[in-house]
Short mmCIF file of C-alpha atoms in Angstrom, two decimals:
data_model
loop_
_atom_site.label_atom_id
_atom_site.label_comp_id
_atom_site.label_asym_id
_atom_site.label_seq_id
_atom_site.Cartn_x
_atom_site.Cartn_y
_atom_site.Cartn_z
CA MET A 40 177.91 215.04 77.12
CA HIS A 41 178.09 217.14 74.06
CA GLY A 42 177.62 220.84 75.25
CA VAL A 43 176.29 223.96 73.18
CA ASP A 44 179.75 225.88 71.87
CA SER A 45 177.03 228.73 70.16
CA LEU A 46 173.97 230.56 70.81
CA PHE A 47 173.17 230.27 67.43
CA ALA A 48 173.01 227.37 64.76
CA VAL A 49 176.52 226.13 63.69
CA CYS A 50 174.61 222.87 61.49
CA GLU A 51 173.87 225.89 58.10
CA GLN A 52 170.90 223.42 56.92
CA HIS A 53 169.08 223.15 60.48
CA VAL A 54 165.92 224.99 59.73
CA GLU A 55 165.36 223.13 57.16
CA CYS A 56 167.04 219.79 57.86
CA PRO A 57 163.95 217.39 58.34
CA ALA A 58 165.61 216.28 61.94
CA ALA A 59 165.81 219.52 62.95
CA SER A 60 163.10 218.83 65.72
CA VAL A 61 165.56 215.33 67.12
CA CYS A 62 168.82 217.04 66.59
CA GLY A 63 170.77 218.22 70.20
CA LEU A 64 174.11 219.12 68.44
CA ALA A 65 173.01 222.01 65.76
CA TYR A 66 174.26 223.75 68.24
CA THR A 67 178.08 222.50 68.21
CA GLU A 68 180.91 221.37 67.13
CA HIS A 69 179.48 218.10 65.41
CA ALA A 70 177.35 219.45 63.64
CA CYS A 71 176.96 218.36 60.65
CA ARG A 72 178.97 220.03 57.85
CA ALA A 73 177.09 222.30 54.94
CA HIS A 74 178.51 219.40 52.66
CA GLN A 75 179.68 216.27 52.99
CA HIS A 76 182.86 215.94 51.33
CA PRO A 77 185.00 212.19 50.54
CA SER A 78 187.17 213.08 52.72
CA ASP A 79 185.60 213.62 55.20
CA PRO A 80 184.60 211.00 58.66
CA GLY A 81 182.68 208.21 56.52
CA GLY A 82 182.97 209.68 53.63
CA GLU A 83 181.03 210.74 51.15
CA HIS A 84 177.99 208.19 50.80
CA VAL A 85 177.22 208.16 54.66
CA LEU A 86 173.96 210.05 55.89
CA HIS A 87 174.04 213.58 55.45
CA PRO A 88 170.93 216.32 55.91
CA ARG A 89 172.10 216.75 51.63
CA SER A 90 171.51 213.22 50.45
CA ASN A 91 169.08 211.87 48.85
CA ALA A 92 170.15 208.32 50.78
CA PHE A 93 169.19 210.08 54.12
CA ASN A 94 165.68 211.79 52.89
CA ASP A 95 164.74 207.48 51.56
CA TRP A 96 165.35 206.65 55.31
CA PHE A 97 163.48 209.99 56.23
CA ARG A 98 160.47 208.81 55.04
CA ALA A 99 161.38 204.78 54.94
CA LEU A 100 161.51 205.42 58.98
CA GLY A 101 158.62 207.75 59.13
CA GLY A 102 160.33 209.93 60.39
CA LEU A 103 162.89 209.87 63.25
CA ASP A 104 160.73 210.39 66.19
CA PHE A 105 160.48 208.01 69.00
CA GLU A 106 156.41 208.77 69.47
CA ASP A 107 155.07 206.28 66.58
CA VAL A 108 156.66 202.82 68.06
CA GLY A 109 154.60 201.34 71.15
CA ALA A 110 156.34 198.85 73.56
CA ARG A 111 155.09 195.31 74.58
CA PRO A 112 155.42 193.87 78.14
CA LEU A 113 157.41 190.36 77.67
CA THR A 114 159.28 187.47 79.69
CA LEU A 115 162.64 187.57 81.08
CA PRO A 116 165.04 185.65 82.67
CA THR A 117 166.43 185.88 85.75
CA LEU A 118 169.63 187.69 84.47
CA GLY A 119 173.05 187.60 86.62
CA ALA A 120 175.53 189.92 86.77
CA TYR A 121 177.50 187.99 84.06
CA ILE A 122 176.33 187.37 80.99
CA PRO A 123 178.57 184.66 78.83
CA GLN A 124 178.58 184.79 74.73
CA ILE A 125 178.77 181.57 73.67
CA ASP A 126 179.86 180.96 69.69
CA ASN A 127 178.48 177.93 67.63
CA HIS A 128 181.31 175.36 68.30
CA ARG A 129 179.90 171.57 69.56
CA GLY A 130 183.38 171.89 71.81
CA LEU A 131 181.62 173.94 74.12
CA ARG A 132 178.77 170.35 74.54
CA GLY A 133 178.65 169.71 78.24
CA SER A 134 180.83 172.68 79.86
CA LEU A 135 177.65 175.33 80.18
CA ASP A 136 176.13 174.81 83.35
CA GLY A 137 175.19 178.23 83.75
CA SER A 138 171.43 179.60 83.63
CA VAL A 139 171.30 182.59 80.53
CA TYR A 140 173.74 182.87 77.40
CA ALA A 141 173.80 184.92 75.12
CA VAL A 142 174.64 184.06 71.13
CA ARG A 143 175.99 186.44 68.92
CA VAL A 144 173.73 186.72 65.22
CA ARG A 145 177.22 185.92 63.13
CA SER A 146 177.32 182.69 64.74
CA VAL A 147 173.76 181.52 63.79
CA LEU A 148 173.10 183.57 60.95
CA ARG A 149 172.24 181.69 57.99
CA SER A 150 172.03 182.83 54.05
CA LYS A 151 168.06 182.46 54.98
CA GLY A 152 167.80 183.26 57.70
CA VAL A 153 168.83 181.91 61.51
CA MET A 154 170.05 179.27 63.34
CA ARG A 155 167.02 178.12 65.56
CA ALA A 156 167.15 178.03 69.45
CA ALA A 157 166.45 175.01 69.46
CA GLU A 158 169.48 173.62 66.93
CA VAL A 159 171.78 175.82 69.27
CA ARG A 160 170.63 173.93 71.99
CA GLU A 161 170.91 170.54 70.22
CA ARG A 162 174.64 171.71 69.45
CA HIS A 163 175.29 172.24 72.76
CA GLU A 164 173.34 169.71 74.90
CA LEU A 165 172.08 172.55 76.71
CA ARG A 166 169.11 172.00 79.11
CA ALA A 167 164.94 173.24 78.71
CA ASP A 168 165.57 176.14 81.98
CA GLN A 169 168.42 177.65 79.73
CA GLN A 170 168.37 180.31 78.41
CA LEU A 171 169.44 181.71 75.39
CA ILE A 172 169.32 185.38 74.53
CA LEU A 173 169.98 186.28 70.32
CA LEU A 174 172.56 189.12 70.09
CA LEU A 175 171.94 191.26 67.13
CA PHE A 176 175.13 193.22 67.62
CA ASP A 177 177.94 192.58 64.73
CA ARG A 178 179.33 194.84 62.28
CA ASP A 179 177.25 196.85 60.73
CA GLU A 180 177.68 195.68 57.34
CA LEU A 181 176.16 192.15 58.52
CA LEU A 182 173.64 193.79 60.47
CA GLU A 183 172.39 195.16 56.90
CA ARG A 184 171.50 191.78 55.98
CA LEU A 185 168.45 191.62 59.03
CA TRP A 186 167.36 194.49 56.94
CA THR A 187 164.04 191.69 55.67
CA THR A 188 161.06 191.20 56.24
CA ASP A 189 162.26 187.47 56.02
CA MET A 190 164.55 187.69 58.52
CA VAL A 191 162.67 189.40 61.05
CA MET A 192 159.66 186.53 61.09
CA SER A 193 163.30 184.81 60.85
CA ILE A 194 164.32 185.54 64.05
CA ALA A 195 160.89 185.43 65.77
CA LEU A 196 160.16 182.11 63.75
CA ALA A 197 163.69 181.36 65.91
CA ARG A 198 161.96 182.04 69.62
CA TYR A 199 165.30 182.17 71.42
CA ASP A 200 164.65 182.67 75.27
CA VAL A 201 164.79 187.33 74.43
CA VAL A 202 166.88 189.16 71.29
CA ILE A 203 168.80 192.64 71.78
CA ALA A 204 167.08 195.24 69.15
CA PRO A 205 169.73 195.45 66.39
CA SER A 206 172.87 197.61 67.82
CA TYR A 207 173.71 200.19 64.40
CA SER A 208 176.43 202.00 64.69
CA GLY A 209 176.34 205.89 65.80
CA TRP A 210 179.86 206.81 64.86
CA MET A 211 181.52 210.21 65.85
CA PRO A 212 182.70 212.81 63.99
CA ARG A 213 180.51 211.71 61.27
CA PRO A 214 177.01 213.38 60.37
CA PRO A 215 174.76 213.10 63.81
CA VAL A 216 171.05 212.74 61.69
CA GLU A 217 173.44 209.34 60.81
CA SER A 218 173.15 208.61 64.34
CA LEU A 219 169.21 209.61 64.42
CA VAL A 220 168.81 207.37 61.83
CA ASN A 221 170.40 204.32 63.27
CA ALA A 222 168.46 204.60 66.95
CA LYS A 223 165.14 204.64 64.88
CA ARG A 224 165.99 202.15 62.55
CA SER A 225 166.56 199.85 65.88
CA LEU A 226 164.04 200.85 67.43
CA ALA A 227 161.84 200.05 64.32
CA TYR A 228 163.93 196.69 64.69
CA TYR A 229 162.47 195.71 67.47
CA ALA A 230 158.86 196.58 67.03
CA ALA A 231 158.74 194.59 63.74
CA LEU A 232 160.32 191.53 66.45
CA ASN A 233 157.83 192.46 68.77
CA GLU A 234 154.89 192.34 66.68
CA ALA A 235 156.67 189.64 64.77
CA GLY A 236 156.21 187.41 68.40
CA ALA A 237 159.61 187.99 69.21
CA ASN A 238 160.87 189.13 73.15
CA ALA A 239 162.31 191.83 71.96
CA VAL A 240 164.48 193.95 74.44
CA PRO A 241 165.59 197.89 72.66
CA ARG A 242 169.12 199.05 72.12
CA MET A 243 169.44 202.85 73.33
CA LEU A 244 171.89 205.00 70.96
CA TRP A 245 173.22 208.00 72.33
CA GLN A 246 175.69 211.34 71.47
CA ALA A 247 174.26 214.08 73.32
CA GLU A 248 171.81 215.19 76.44
CA HIS A 249 168.40 215.47 73.80
CA ASP A 250 169.62 212.01 72.89
CA VAL A 251 169.58 210.27 76.21
CA ASP A 252 166.54 212.87 77.03
CA ARG A 253 164.54 211.14 73.79
CA TRP A 254 165.01 207.83 75.18
CA ALA A 255 164.16 208.78 78.84
CA ASP A 256 160.60 210.34 77.52
CA TRP A 257 159.82 207.19 74.98
CA VAL A 258 160.39 204.50 78.50
CA LEU A 259 158.36 206.96 80.63
CA SER A 260 155.45 206.85 77.97
CA ASN A 261 155.76 202.79 78.26
CA LEU A 262 156.83 202.41 81.12
CA SER A 263 154.30 199.59 82.74
CA ALA A 264 156.16 198.00 79.47
CA VAL A 265 160.20 198.45 79.73
CA ARG A 266 162.19 197.22 82.48
CA LEU A 267 165.30 196.08 80.64
CA VAL A 268 166.86 197.73 78.01
CA ALA A 269 170.84 197.36 75.96
CA ILE A 270 173.50 199.27 75.39
CA ASP A 271 176.46 198.46 73.27
CA LEU A 272 179.37 200.22 74.47
CA GLN A 273 181.75 197.97 73.11
CA THR A 274 183.14 200.43 70.25
CA TYR A 275 183.54 203.71 72.68
CA ARG A 276 187.38 203.35 73.43
CA SER A 277 188.43 206.43 74.20
CA ALA A 278 188.29 208.03 77.10
CA SER A 279 186.14 210.85 75.80
CA ASP A 280 184.09 209.08 73.79
CA TRP A 281 183.60 207.14 77.25
CA ALA A 282 182.88 209.62 78.92
CA MET A 283 179.74 210.91 77.76
CA GLN A 284 178.44 207.50 77.28
CA MET A 285 178.51 207.40 81.91
CA GLU A 286 177.16 210.60 82.04
CA GLY A 287 174.52 209.73 79.23
CA LEU A 288 173.63 206.83 81.28
CA THR A 289 173.43 208.50 84.80
CA ARG A 290 171.06 211.21 83.33
CA PHE A 291 169.30 208.61 82.04
CA ASP A 292 169.04 206.52 84.43
CA GLU A 293 167.66 209.73 86.76
CA ARG A 294 164.90 210.40 84.68
CA THR A 295 163.63 206.93 84.66
CA GLY A 296 163.86 206.85 88.33
CA ARG A 297 166.38 204.39 88.64
CA HIS A 298 163.73 201.29 87.61
CA LEU A 299 165.41 200.82 84.55
CA SER A 300 167.45 197.02 84.55
CA TYR A 301 170.82 197.20 81.25
CA LEU A 302 171.94 195.29 79.11
CA VAL A 303 174.97 196.25 78.97
CA ASN A 304 177.71 194.87 76.18
CA GLY A 305 181.41 196.03 75.68
CA PRO A 306 183.65 196.67 79.20
CA THR A 307 186.33 193.73 79.76
CA THR A 308 188.05 196.51 82.30
CA ARG A 309 188.06 196.62 86.04
CA PRO A 310 188.35 200.45 85.68
CA ARG A 311 185.64 200.59 83.31
CA ILE A 312 182.95 198.06 85.30
CA GLU A 313 183.72 199.73 88.42
CA GLU A 314 182.55 203.43 86.61
CA LEU A 315 179.42 201.52 85.26
CA HIS A 316 178.57 200.35 88.84
CA ASP A 317 178.78 204.24 89.41
CA ALA A 318 176.21 205.04 87.38
CA VAL A 319 173.51 201.91 87.94
CA THR A 320 173.08 199.31 91.19
CA ALA A 321 174.71 196.09 90.34
CA GLU A 322 171.52 194.14 90.52
CA ARG A 323 170.24 196.09 87.74
CA LEU A 324 172.88 195.78 85.25
CA HIS A 325 173.68 193.07 83.46
CA LEU A 326 177.16 192.56 81.57
CA THR A 327 178.56 190.29 78.45
CA ASN A 328 180.96 191.02 76.30
CA ALA A 329 182.73 188.55 73.45
CA THR A 330 186.45 188.27 76.33
CA THR A 331 184.92 184.98 76.65
CA GLN A 332 185.60 183.42 73.02
CA TRP A 333 188.96 185.81 72.87
CA GLY A 334 191.24 182.67 74.66
CA LEU A 335 189.03 179.93 71.90
CA ARG A 336 189.95 181.30 69.03
CA PRO A 337 192.07 179.32 66.18
CA LEU A 338 195.69 180.91 66.81
CA ARG A 339 197.30 181.68 63.43
CA SER A 340 200.31 180.95 61.71
CA GLY A 341 203.71 180.99 63.65
CA GLN A 342 201.41 182.01 66.64
CA ARG A 343 202.62 180.64 69.74
CA SER A 344 199.94 178.35 72.34
CA PRO A 345 200.12 179.33 76.00
CA LEU A 346 199.41 176.16 78.19
CA LEU A 347 195.68 177.64 77.97
CA ASP A 348 195.33 177.37 74.74
CA ILE A 349 196.13 173.23 74.40
CA ARG A 350 193.28 172.81 77.23
CA PRO A 351 189.86 171.30 75.80
CA ARG A 352 187.84 174.56 74.45
CA GLY A 353 185.18 174.37 77.00
CA SER A 354 187.63 173.85 79.89
CA ARG A 355 189.36 177.20 77.89
CA PHE A 356 185.49 178.24 78.20
CA VAL A 357 185.21 177.91 81.84
CA MET A 358 187.89 179.75 82.91
CA GLN A 359 186.84 182.75 80.82
CA VAL A 360 183.47 182.91 82.56
CA ALA A 361 185.03 182.45 85.92
CA GLY A 362 187.66 185.18 85.53
CA GLN A 363 185.19 187.51 84.45
CA GLU A 364 182.60 187.05 87.08
CA ALA A 365 185.96 187.64 89.95
CA MET A 366 186.99 190.65 88.41
CA LEU A 367 183.01 191.72 87.99
CA ALA A 368 182.48 190.79 91.36
CA GLU A 369 186.08 192.66 92.78
CA ALA A 370 184.65 195.42 90.66
CA VAL A 371 181.39 195.29 92.54
CA ALA A 372 182.88 194.82 96.38
CA ALA A 373 184.78 197.89 95.01
CA THR A 374 182.08 200.59 94.01
CA ARG A 375 180.65 199.43 97.66
CA LEU A 376 183.33 200.18 99.20
CA ALA A 377 184.34 203.39 97.58
CA ALA A 378 180.32 204.79 98.51
CA THR A 379 180.12 203.53 101.63
CA GLY A 380 183.92 205.36 102.62
#
């Protein structure tokens, strides 16, 4: 995690900043700059302690603490090690025999709400015992469309078996307050979904040990209700950012007693999957990614079509899932062998 670089706060507005009590980066090189310039990461419109937008969000969210958000027990489906993601294409009909599938919000988002789970089931000919997880993970501009009471109600009334709270971004090296706001937004949305009757799962976001400890404290305060949490690792490309996330996950799992289950979105390579299993035991880790969709996208003009691309869509999907499951099994076996060796 990002360590302490100075005995004194690097952030010039730390003492007066409303987020001072929850910020873990004020003493590091990643502290908010005194002023946000157009050429700085995120540009001039990014959230910053001196911006009116930040103050508006701070008031709207009732501060950035987590203590004012409670959790509600929910009924969870039995999750496998790998949860395939499906799109909304009828070409998958008749090819889906798994017990649980995830669908990204962009596949079911409409102008006034989201497609009901019953419609998705009908489109894909899913059985009643096959579970659907709605992932509110996508580009920021799309997720902003969800930030309305009408959308919360639409998602709740759509009756997905599980809904994962939105993955509002925490980009670095943007000002840390943006990540703090988006972490609270995600948790507030989780609470709103629960209140509306959805089976919601919280999504966590951290950039520093202090963030990890805040999440751990919140879970420990709601231990009877929280059994599954979600983490979105899709955008952590660099080795240093990935390492920071793994350190945070290890710390969080230790602090919460190593009993939680995790739905982790993003990882696609065996080395990273093995690192995840070094941090969390296999039976508590459930991976999902969009890899099963990559080979199903329409070819661009002039792009060559390998043999895989001319097979029926459902067959290609089944092959993609089988490949991911095989790689995951190999990664788990390798991790266990290393632990015993």
